[in-house]
Short mmCIF file of C-alpha atoms and ligand atoms in Angstrom, two decimals:
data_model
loop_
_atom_site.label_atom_id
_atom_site.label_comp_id
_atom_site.label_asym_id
_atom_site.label_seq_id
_atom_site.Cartn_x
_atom_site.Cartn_y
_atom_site.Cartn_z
CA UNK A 1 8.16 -26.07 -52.69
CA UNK A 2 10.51 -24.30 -50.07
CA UNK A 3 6.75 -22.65 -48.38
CA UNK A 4 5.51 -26.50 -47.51
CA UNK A 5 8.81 -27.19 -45.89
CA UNK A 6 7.47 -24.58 -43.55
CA UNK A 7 6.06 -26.18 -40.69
CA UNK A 8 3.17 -23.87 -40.26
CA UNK A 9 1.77 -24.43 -43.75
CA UNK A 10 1.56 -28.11 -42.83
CA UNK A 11 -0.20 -27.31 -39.37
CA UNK A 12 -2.59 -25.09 -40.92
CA UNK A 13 -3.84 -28.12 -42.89
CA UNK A 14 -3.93 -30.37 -40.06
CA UNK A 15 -5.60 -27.78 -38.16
CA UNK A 16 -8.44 -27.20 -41.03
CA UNK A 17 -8.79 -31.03 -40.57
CA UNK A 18 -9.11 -31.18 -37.20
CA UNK A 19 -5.51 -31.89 -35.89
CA UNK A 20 -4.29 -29.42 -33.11
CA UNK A 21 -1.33 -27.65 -33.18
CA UNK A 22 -0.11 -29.81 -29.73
CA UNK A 23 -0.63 -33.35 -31.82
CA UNK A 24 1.01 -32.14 -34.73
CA UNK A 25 4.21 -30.84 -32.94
CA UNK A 26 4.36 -34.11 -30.69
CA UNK A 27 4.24 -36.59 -34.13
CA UNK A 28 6.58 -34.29 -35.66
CA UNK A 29 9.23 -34.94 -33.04
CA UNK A 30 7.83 -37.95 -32.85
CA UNK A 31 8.64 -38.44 -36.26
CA UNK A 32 12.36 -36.78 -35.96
CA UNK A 33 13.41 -39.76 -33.49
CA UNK A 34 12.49 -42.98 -36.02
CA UNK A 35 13.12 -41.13 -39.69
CA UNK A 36 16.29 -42.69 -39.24
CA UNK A 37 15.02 -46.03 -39.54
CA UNK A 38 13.27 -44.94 -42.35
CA UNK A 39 16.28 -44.84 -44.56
CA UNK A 40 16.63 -48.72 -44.18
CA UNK A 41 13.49 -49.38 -44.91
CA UNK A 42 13.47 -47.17 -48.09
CA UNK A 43 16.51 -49.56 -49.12
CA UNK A 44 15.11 -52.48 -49.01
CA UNK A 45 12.53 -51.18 -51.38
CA UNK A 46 14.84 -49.97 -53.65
CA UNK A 47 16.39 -52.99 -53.51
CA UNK A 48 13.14 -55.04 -54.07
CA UNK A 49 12.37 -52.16 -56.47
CA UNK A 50 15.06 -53.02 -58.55
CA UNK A 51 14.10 -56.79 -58.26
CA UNK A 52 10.83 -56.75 -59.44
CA UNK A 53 11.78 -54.85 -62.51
CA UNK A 54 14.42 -57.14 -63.80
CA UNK A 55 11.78 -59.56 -63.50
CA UNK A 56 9.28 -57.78 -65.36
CA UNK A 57 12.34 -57.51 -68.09
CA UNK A 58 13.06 -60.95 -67.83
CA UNK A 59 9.72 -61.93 -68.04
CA UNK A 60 9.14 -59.87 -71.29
CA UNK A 61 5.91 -58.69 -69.95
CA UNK A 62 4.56 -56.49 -72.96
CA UNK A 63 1.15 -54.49 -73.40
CA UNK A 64 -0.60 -57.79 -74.55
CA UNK A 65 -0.19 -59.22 -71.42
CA UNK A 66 -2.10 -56.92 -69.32
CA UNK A 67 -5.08 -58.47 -71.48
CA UNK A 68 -7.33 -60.98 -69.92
CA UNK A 69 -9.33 -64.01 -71.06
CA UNK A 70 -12.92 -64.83 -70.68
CA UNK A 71 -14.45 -68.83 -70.49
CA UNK A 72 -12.17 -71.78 -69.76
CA UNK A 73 -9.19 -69.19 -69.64
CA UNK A 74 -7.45 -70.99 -72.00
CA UNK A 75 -4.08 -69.42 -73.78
CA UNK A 76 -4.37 -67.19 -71.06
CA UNK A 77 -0.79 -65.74 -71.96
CA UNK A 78 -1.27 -62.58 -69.63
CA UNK A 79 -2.18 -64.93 -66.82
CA UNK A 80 0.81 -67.49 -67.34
CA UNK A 81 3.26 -64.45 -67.65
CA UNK A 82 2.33 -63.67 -64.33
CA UNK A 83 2.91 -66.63 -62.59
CA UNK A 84 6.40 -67.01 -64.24
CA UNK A 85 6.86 -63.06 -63.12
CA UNK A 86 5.90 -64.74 -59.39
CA UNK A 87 7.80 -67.29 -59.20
CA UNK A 88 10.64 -65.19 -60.44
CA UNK A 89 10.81 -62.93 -57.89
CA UNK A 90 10.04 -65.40 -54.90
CA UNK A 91 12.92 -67.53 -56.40
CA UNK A 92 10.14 -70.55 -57.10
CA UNK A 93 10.19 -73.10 -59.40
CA UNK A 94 6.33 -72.17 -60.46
CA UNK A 95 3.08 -69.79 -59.20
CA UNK A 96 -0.30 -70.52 -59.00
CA UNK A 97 -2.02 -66.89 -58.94
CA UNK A 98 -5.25 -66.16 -59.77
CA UNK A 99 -8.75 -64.33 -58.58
CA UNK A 100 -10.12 -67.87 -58.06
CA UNK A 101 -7.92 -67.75 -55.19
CA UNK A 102 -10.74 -65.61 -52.72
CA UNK A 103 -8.79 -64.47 -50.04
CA UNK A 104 -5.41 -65.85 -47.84
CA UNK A 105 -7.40 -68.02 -45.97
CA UNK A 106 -8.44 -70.08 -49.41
CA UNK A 107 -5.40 -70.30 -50.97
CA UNK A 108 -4.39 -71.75 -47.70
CA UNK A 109 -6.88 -73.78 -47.59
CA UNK A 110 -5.89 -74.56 -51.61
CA UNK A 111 -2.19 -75.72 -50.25
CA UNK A 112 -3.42 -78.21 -47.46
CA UNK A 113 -6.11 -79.71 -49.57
CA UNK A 114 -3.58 -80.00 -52.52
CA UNK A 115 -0.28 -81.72 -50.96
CA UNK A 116 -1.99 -83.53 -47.59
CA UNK A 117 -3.79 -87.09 -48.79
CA UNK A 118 -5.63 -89.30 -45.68
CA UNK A 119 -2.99 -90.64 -43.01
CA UNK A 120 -0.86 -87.80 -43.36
CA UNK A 121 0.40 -85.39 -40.31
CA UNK A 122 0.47 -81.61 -40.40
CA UNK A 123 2.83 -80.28 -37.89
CA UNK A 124 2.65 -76.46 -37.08
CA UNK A 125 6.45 -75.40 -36.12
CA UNK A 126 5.23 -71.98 -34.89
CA UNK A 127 2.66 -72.35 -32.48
CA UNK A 128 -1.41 -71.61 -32.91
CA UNK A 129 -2.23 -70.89 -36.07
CA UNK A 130 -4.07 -67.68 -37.23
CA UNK A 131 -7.43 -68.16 -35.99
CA UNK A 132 -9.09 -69.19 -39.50
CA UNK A 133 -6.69 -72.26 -39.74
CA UNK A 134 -8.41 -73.28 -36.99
CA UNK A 135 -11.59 -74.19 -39.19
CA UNK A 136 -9.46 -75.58 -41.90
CA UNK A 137 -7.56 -78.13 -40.09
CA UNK A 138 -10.47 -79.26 -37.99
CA UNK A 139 -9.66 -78.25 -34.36
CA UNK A 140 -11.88 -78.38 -31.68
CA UNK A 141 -14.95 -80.76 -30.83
CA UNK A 142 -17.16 -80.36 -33.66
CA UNK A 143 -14.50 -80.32 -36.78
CA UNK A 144 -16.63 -78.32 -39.76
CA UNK A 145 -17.36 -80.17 -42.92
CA UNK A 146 -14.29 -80.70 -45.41
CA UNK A 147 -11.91 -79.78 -42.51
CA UNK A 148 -8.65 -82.08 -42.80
CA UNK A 149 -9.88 -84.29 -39.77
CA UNK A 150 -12.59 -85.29 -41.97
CA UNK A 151 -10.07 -86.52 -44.17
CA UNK A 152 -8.40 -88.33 -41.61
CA UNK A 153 -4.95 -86.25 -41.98
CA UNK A 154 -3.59 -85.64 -38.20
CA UNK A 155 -2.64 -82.23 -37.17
CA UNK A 156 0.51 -81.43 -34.27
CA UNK A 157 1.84 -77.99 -32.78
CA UNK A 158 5.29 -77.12 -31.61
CA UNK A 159 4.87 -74.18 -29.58
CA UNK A 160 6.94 -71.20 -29.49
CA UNK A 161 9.15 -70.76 -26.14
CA UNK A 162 9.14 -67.27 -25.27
CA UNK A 163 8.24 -66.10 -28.02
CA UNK A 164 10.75 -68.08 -30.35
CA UNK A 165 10.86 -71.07 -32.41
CA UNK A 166 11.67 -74.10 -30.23
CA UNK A 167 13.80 -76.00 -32.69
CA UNK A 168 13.61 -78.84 -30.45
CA UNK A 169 10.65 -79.31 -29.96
CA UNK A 170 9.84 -78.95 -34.11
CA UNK A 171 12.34 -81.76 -34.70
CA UNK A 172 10.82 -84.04 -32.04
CA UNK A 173 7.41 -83.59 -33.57
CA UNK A 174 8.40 -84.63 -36.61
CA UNK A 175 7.58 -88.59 -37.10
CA UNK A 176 6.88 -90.95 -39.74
CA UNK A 177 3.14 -89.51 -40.96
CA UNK A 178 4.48 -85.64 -41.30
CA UNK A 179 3.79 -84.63 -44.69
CA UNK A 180 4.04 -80.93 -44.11
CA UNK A 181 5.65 -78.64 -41.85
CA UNK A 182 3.79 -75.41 -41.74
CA UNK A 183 5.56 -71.76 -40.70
CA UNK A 184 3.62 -69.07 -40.29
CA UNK A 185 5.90 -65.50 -40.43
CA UNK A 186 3.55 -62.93 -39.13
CA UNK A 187 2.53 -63.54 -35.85
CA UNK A 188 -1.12 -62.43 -36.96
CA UNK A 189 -3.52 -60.93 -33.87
CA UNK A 190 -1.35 -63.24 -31.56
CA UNK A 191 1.52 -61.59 -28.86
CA UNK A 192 4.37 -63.64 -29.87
CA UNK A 193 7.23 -62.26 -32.26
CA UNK A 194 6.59 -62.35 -36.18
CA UNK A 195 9.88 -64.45 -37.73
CA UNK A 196 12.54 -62.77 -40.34
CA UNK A 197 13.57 -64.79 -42.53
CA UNK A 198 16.60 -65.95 -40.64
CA UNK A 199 15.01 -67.42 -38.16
CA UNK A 200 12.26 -69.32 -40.49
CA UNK A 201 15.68 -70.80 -42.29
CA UNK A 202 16.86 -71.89 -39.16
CA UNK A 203 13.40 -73.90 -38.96
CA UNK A 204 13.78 -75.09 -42.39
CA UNK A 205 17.79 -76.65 -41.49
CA UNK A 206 15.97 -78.20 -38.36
CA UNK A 207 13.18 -79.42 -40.21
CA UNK A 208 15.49 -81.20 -42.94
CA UNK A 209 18.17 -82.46 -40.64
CA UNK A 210 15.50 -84.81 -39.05
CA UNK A 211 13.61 -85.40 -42.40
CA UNK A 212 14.44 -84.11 -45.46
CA UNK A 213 11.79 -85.03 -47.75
CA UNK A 214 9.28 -83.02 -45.90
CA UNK A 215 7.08 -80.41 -47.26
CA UNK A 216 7.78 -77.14 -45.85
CA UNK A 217 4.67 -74.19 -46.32
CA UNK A 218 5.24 -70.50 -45.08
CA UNK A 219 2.27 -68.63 -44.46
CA UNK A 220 3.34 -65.56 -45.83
CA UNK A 221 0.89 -63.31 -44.76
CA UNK A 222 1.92 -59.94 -44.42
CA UNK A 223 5.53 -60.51 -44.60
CA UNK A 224 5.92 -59.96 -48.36
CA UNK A 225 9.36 -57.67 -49.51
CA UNK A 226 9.86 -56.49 -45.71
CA UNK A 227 13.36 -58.56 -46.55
CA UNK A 228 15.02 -58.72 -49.52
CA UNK A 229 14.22 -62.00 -49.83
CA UNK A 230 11.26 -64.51 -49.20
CA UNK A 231 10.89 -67.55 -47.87
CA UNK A 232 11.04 -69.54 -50.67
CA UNK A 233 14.84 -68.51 -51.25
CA UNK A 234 15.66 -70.38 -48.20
CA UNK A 235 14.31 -73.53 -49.12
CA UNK A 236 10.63 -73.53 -48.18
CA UNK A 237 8.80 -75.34 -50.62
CA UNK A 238 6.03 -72.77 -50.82
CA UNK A 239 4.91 -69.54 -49.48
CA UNK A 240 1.10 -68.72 -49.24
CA UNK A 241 -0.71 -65.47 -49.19
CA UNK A 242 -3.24 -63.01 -50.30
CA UNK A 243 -3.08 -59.92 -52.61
CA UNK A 244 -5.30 -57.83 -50.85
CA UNK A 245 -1.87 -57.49 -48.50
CA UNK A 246 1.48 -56.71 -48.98
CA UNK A 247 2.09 -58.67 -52.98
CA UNK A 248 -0.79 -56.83 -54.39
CA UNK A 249 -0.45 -53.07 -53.62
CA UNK A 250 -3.23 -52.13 -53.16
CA UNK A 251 -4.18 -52.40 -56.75
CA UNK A 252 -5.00 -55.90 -56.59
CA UNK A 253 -8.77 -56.36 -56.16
CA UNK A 254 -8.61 -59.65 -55.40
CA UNK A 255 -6.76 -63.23 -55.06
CA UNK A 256 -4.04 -64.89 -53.44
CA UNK A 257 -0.89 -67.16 -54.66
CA UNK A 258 0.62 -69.90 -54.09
CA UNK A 259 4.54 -70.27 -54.79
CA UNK A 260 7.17 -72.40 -54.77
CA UNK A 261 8.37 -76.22 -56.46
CA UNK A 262 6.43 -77.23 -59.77
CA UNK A 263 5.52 -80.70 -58.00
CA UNK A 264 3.35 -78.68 -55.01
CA UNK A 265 2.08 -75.73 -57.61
CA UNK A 266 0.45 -78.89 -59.39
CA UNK A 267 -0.85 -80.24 -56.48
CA UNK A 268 -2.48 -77.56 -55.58
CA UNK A 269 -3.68 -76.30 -58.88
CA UNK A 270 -5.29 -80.10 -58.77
CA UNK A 271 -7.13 -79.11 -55.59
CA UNK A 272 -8.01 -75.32 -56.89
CA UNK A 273 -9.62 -76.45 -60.35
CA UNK A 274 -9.29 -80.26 -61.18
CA UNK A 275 -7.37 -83.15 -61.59
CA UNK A 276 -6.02 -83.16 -64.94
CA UNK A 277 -7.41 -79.51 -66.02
CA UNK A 278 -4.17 -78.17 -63.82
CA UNK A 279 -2.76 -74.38 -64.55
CA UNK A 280 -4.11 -74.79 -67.70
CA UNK A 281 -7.91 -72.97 -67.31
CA UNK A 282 -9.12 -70.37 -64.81
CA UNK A 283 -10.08 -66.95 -66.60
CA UNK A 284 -8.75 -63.72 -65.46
CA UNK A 285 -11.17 -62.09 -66.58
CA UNK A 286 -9.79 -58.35 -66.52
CA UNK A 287 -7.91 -58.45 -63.53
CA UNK A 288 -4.34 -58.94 -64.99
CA UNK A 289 -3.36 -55.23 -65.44
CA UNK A 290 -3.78 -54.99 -61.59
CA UNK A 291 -1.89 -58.05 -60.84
CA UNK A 292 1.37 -56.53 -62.54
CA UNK A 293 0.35 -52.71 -61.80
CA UNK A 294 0.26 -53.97 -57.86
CA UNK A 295 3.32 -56.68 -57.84
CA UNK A 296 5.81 -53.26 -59.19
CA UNK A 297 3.59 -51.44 -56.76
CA UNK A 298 4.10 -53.32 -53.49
CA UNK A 299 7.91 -52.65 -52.43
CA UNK A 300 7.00 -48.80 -52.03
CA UNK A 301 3.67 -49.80 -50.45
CA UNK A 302 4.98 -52.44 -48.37
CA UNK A 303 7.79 -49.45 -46.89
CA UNK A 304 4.88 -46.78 -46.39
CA UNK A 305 3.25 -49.49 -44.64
CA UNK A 306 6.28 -49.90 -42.42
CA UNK A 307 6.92 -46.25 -41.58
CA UNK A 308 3.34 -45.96 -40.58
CA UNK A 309 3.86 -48.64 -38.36
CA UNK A 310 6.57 -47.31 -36.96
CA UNK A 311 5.93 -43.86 -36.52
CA UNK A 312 2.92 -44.64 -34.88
CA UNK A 313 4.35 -46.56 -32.65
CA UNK A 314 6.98 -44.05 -31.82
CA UNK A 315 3.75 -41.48 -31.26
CA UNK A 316 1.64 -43.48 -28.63
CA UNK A 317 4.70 -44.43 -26.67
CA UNK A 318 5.48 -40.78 -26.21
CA UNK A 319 2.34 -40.43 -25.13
CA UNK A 320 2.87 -43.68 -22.01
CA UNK A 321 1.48 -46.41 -24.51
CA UNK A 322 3.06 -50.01 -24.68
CA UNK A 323 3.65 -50.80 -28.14
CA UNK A 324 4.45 -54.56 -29.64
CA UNK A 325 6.69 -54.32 -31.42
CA UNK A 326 8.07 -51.30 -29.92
CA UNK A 327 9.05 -48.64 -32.90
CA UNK A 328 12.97 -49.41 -32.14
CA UNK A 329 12.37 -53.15 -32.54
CA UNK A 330 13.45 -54.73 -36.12
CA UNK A 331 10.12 -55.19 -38.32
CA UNK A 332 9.37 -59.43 -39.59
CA UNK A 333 6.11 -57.78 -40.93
CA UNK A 334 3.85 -54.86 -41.01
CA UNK A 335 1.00 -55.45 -38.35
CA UNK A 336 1.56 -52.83 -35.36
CA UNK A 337 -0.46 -53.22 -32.24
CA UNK A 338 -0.93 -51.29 -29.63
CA UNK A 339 -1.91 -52.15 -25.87
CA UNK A 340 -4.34 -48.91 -25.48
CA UNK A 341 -6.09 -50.25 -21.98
CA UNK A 342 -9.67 -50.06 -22.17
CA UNK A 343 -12.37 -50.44 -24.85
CA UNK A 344 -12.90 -46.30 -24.80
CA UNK A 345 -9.52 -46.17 -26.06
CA UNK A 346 -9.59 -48.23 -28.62
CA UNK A 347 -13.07 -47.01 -29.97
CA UNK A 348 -11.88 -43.29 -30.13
CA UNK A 349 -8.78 -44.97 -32.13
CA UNK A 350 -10.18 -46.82 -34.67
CA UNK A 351 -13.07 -43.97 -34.73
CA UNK A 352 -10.14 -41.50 -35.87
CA UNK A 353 -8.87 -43.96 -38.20
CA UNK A 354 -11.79 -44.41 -40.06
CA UNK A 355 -12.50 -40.38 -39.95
CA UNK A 356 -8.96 -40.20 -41.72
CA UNK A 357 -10.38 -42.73 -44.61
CA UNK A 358 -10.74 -41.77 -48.03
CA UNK A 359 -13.78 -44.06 -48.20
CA UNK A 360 -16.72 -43.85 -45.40
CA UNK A 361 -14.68 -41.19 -43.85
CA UNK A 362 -18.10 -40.47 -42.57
CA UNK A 363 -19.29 -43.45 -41.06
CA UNK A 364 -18.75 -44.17 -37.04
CA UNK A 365 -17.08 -47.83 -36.67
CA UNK A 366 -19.37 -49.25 -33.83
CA UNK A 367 -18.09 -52.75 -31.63
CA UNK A 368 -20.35 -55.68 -33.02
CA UNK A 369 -20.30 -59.50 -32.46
CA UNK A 370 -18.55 -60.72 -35.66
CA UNK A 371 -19.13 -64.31 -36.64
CA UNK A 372 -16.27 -66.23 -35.36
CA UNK A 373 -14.79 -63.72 -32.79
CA UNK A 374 -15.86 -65.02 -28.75
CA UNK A 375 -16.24 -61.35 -28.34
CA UNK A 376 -17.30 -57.89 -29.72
CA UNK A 377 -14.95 -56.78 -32.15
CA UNK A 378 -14.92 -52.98 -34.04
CA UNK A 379 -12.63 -52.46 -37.54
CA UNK A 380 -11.98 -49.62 -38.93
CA UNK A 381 -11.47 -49.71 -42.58
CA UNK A 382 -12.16 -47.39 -45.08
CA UNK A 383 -10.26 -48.98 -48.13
CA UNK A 384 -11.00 -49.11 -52.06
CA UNK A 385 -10.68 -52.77 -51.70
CA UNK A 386 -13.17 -54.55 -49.49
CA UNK A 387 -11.16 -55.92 -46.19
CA UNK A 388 -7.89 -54.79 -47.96
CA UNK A 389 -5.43 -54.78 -45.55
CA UNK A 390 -2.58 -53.08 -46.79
CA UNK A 391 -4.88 -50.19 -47.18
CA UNK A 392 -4.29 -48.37 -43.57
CA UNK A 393 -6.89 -50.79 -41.58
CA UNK A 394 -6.96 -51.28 -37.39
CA UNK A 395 -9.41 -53.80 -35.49
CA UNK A 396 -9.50 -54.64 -32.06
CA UNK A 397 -11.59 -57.03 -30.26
CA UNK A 398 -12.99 -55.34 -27.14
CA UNK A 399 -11.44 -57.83 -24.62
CA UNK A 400 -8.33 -57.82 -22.50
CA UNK A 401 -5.24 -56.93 -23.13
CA UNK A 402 -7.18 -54.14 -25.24
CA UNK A 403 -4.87 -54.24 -27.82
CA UNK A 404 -5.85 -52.64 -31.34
CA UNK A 405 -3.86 -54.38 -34.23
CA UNK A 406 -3.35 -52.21 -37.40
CA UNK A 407 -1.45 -52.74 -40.53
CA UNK A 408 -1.15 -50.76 -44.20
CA UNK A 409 -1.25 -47.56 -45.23
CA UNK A 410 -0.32 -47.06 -49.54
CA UNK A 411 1.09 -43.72 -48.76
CA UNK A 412 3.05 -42.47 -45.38
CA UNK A 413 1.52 -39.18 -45.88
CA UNK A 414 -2.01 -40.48 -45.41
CA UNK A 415 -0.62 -43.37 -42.43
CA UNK A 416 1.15 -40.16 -40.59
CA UNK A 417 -2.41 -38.08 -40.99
CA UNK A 418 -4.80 -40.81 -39.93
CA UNK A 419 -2.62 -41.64 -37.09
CA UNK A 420 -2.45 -37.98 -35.65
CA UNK A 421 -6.25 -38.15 -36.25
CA UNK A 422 -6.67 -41.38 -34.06
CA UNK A 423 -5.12 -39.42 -30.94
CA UNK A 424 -6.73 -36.23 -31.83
CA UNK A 425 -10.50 -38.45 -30.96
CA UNK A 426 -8.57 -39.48 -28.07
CA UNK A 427 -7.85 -36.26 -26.74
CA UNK A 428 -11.36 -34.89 -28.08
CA UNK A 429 -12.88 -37.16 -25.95
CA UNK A 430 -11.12 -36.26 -22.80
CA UNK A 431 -9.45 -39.85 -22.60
CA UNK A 432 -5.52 -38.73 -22.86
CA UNK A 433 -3.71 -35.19 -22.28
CA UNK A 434 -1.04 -34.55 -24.05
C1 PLP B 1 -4.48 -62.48 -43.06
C2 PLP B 1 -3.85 -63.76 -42.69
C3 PLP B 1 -4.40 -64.99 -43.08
C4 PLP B 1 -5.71 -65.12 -43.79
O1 PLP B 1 -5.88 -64.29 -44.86
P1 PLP B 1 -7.33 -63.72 -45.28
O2 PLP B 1 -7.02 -63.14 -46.59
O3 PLP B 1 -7.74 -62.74 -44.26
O4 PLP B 1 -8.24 -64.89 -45.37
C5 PLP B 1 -3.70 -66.13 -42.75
N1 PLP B 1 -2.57 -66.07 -42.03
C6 PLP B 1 -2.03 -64.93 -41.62
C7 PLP B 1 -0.75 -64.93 -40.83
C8 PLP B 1 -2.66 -63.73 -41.93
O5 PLP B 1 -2.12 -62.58 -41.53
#
């Protein structure tokens, strides 16, 4: 043990892999200026830790509910146990998880269709939505099929004044057809600030002050057990999101949930299955184990995540880059971008991000024209979960600013590696001296 406290051991393993002695010393003072932040963050896991296992307790999850069901999905006791282990620990009334829930974007989708009925207003208090809302809601000239403007439900926007909620604004959008006020926490691939949970409360008061019967829906992407607690325990009526991020661990292959009051979990279940059929079917097939093994996963995931993003943040600074949010800044969530200036840049990054993968570690990430993006985008992601992003993941559409967005990373000791690696291809290809 005392040997691999010896700094030369650990560059002569980053130097078999690549990593020169000069990038290793830089992210290892690099590294010596933020660990301090890192004791916070390891706190709040603890703390969540500690959480999630008095709910598990509580719960009394046992062996037979790791055990899935096949058909309808009736009786599906390990399936039900883990929606009351959900809504425990986001302080809900009720949960609707399951794999029939595809990605983020669905079970959004799922919690529109479910509480908004024809006539209806949807008011977004925090600006544009995350670009595939866009397609839900129906925005634009040519709305696609099933969008909500087909249904005739009316969408509004309060923006965000520099870069904060303007509470002002949210209450005078509010009017006689809003049904729902959505939040959205993590600012997504957009430049304004991702909300704690302080400020989305102070929304919620705002919200309820001008009409309290409202329902309020957090997008909750990415911002899972970076708090101590979610949304939900400040009064939203729901929180959305996926479990290829933050709530499922990485273990999670697949799915997304949907928390908060029993009267919207119906509703939505309604919209997910059918009228009348409810919570009661959906078959989990085998997928339950890794529900539970990556819910008591994700606090510790969710702080390697944040130490990656912070410590590379902290790196590309040192080395003249602009960083949002800059690695002293308080962390709402765990996307990191970085502005790196031209399109070389940010190929050589994600290039050495990909390198660092455990899976196609030997594939090249090329820019291509992605279906949906106005320009060519390149991703680098070489996860055990298909477009798992809290598996270390960066993509970057090759437009101005040039900013590459990356998020995850299960274990700091493969975020701190990967992210030495993405400089090394920078230097390697004569782009930045260090
Ligand atoms: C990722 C994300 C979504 C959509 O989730 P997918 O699983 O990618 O469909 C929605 N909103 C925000 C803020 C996100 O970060």
């Amino acid at each position: 043990m005392s040997e691999i406290t010896n700094e030369s051991i650990m560059k002569e393993i980053y130097e078999k892999a690549g990593i020169s002695s000069g990038v290793f010393e830089l992210a290892s003072k690099a590294l010596s200026e933020v660990d301090k932040t890192f004791s916070k963050i390891d706190a709040v896991a603890e703390y969540n830790q500690a959480r999630v296992l008095m709910a598990f307790k509580n719960q009394k999850i046992g062996y037979e509910h790791l055990l899935g069901s096949t058909g309808y999905g009736y009786d599906d006791a390990g399936r039900d146990k883990f929606e009351a282990l959900m809504a425990e620990i986001f302080d809900a009334e009720d949960a609707l998880v399951r794999a029939q829930l595809i990605s983020g974007t669905h079970a959004l989708t799922v919690a529109l269709r479910g509480v908004l009925r024809p006539g209806d207003e949807l008011l977004y208090a925090t600006g544009k939505p995350y670009d595939t809302m866009e397609s839900i809601i129906g925005l634009g000239d040519n709305p696609e099929s099933g969008s909500l403007t087909e249904f005739g439900i009316t969408y509004a926007q309060a923006d965000m004044a520099n870069g904060l909620p303007d509470y002002d604004e949210i209450a005078a959008k509010i009017n006689d057809k809003t049904k729902m006020v959505a939040i959205q926490r993590s600012k997504g691939y957009s430049s304004r600030k991702s909300l704690s949970c302080a400020e989305i409360a102070k929304i919620i008061e705002v919200v309820r002050a001008k009409k309290s019967d409202v329902i309020i829906m957090v997008d909750n992407c990415y911002g899972e057990f970076v708090e101590t607690k979610e949304p939900t325990s400040y009064g939203a009526d729901m929180c959305v999101g996926s479990l290829i991020k933050n709530p499922g661990g990485g273990i999670a292959p697949m799915g997304g949930y949907i928390v908060g009051t029993k009267e919207v979990v119906k509703m939505c279940s309604s919209a997910l299955y059918s009228p009348g059929l409810y919570k009661e079917a959906g078959a989990s097939l085998n997928i339950n184990r890794s529900f539970y093994q990556g819910i008591y996963m994700s606090p510790v995931v969710v702080a390697n995540a944040l130490k990656t993003a912070i410590f590379a943040a902290k790196l590309y600074e040192m080395v003249g880059f602009k960083t949002i949010p800059e690695s002293r800044e308080e962390r709402a969530d765990i996307i990191q971008a970085i502005s790196l200036g031209n399109g070389e840049n940010i190929c050589a990054f994600c290039e050495g991000i990909q390198a660092a993968s455990p899976i196609d570690g030997h594939i090249t990430p090329v820019p291509y024209a992605m279906p949906g993006y106005h320009c060519d985008v390149i991703m680098a992601a070489g996860t055990f979960v298909q477009g798992s992003s809290i598996e270390l993941s960066a993509d970057a559409p090759i437009e101005e600013p040039y900013n590459v967005y990356f998020q995850g990373g299960l274990t700091f000791a493969h975020g701190k590696y990967a992210i030495c690696n993405s400089l090394q291809y920078m230097i390697n290809k004569g782009l930045i001296n260090i």
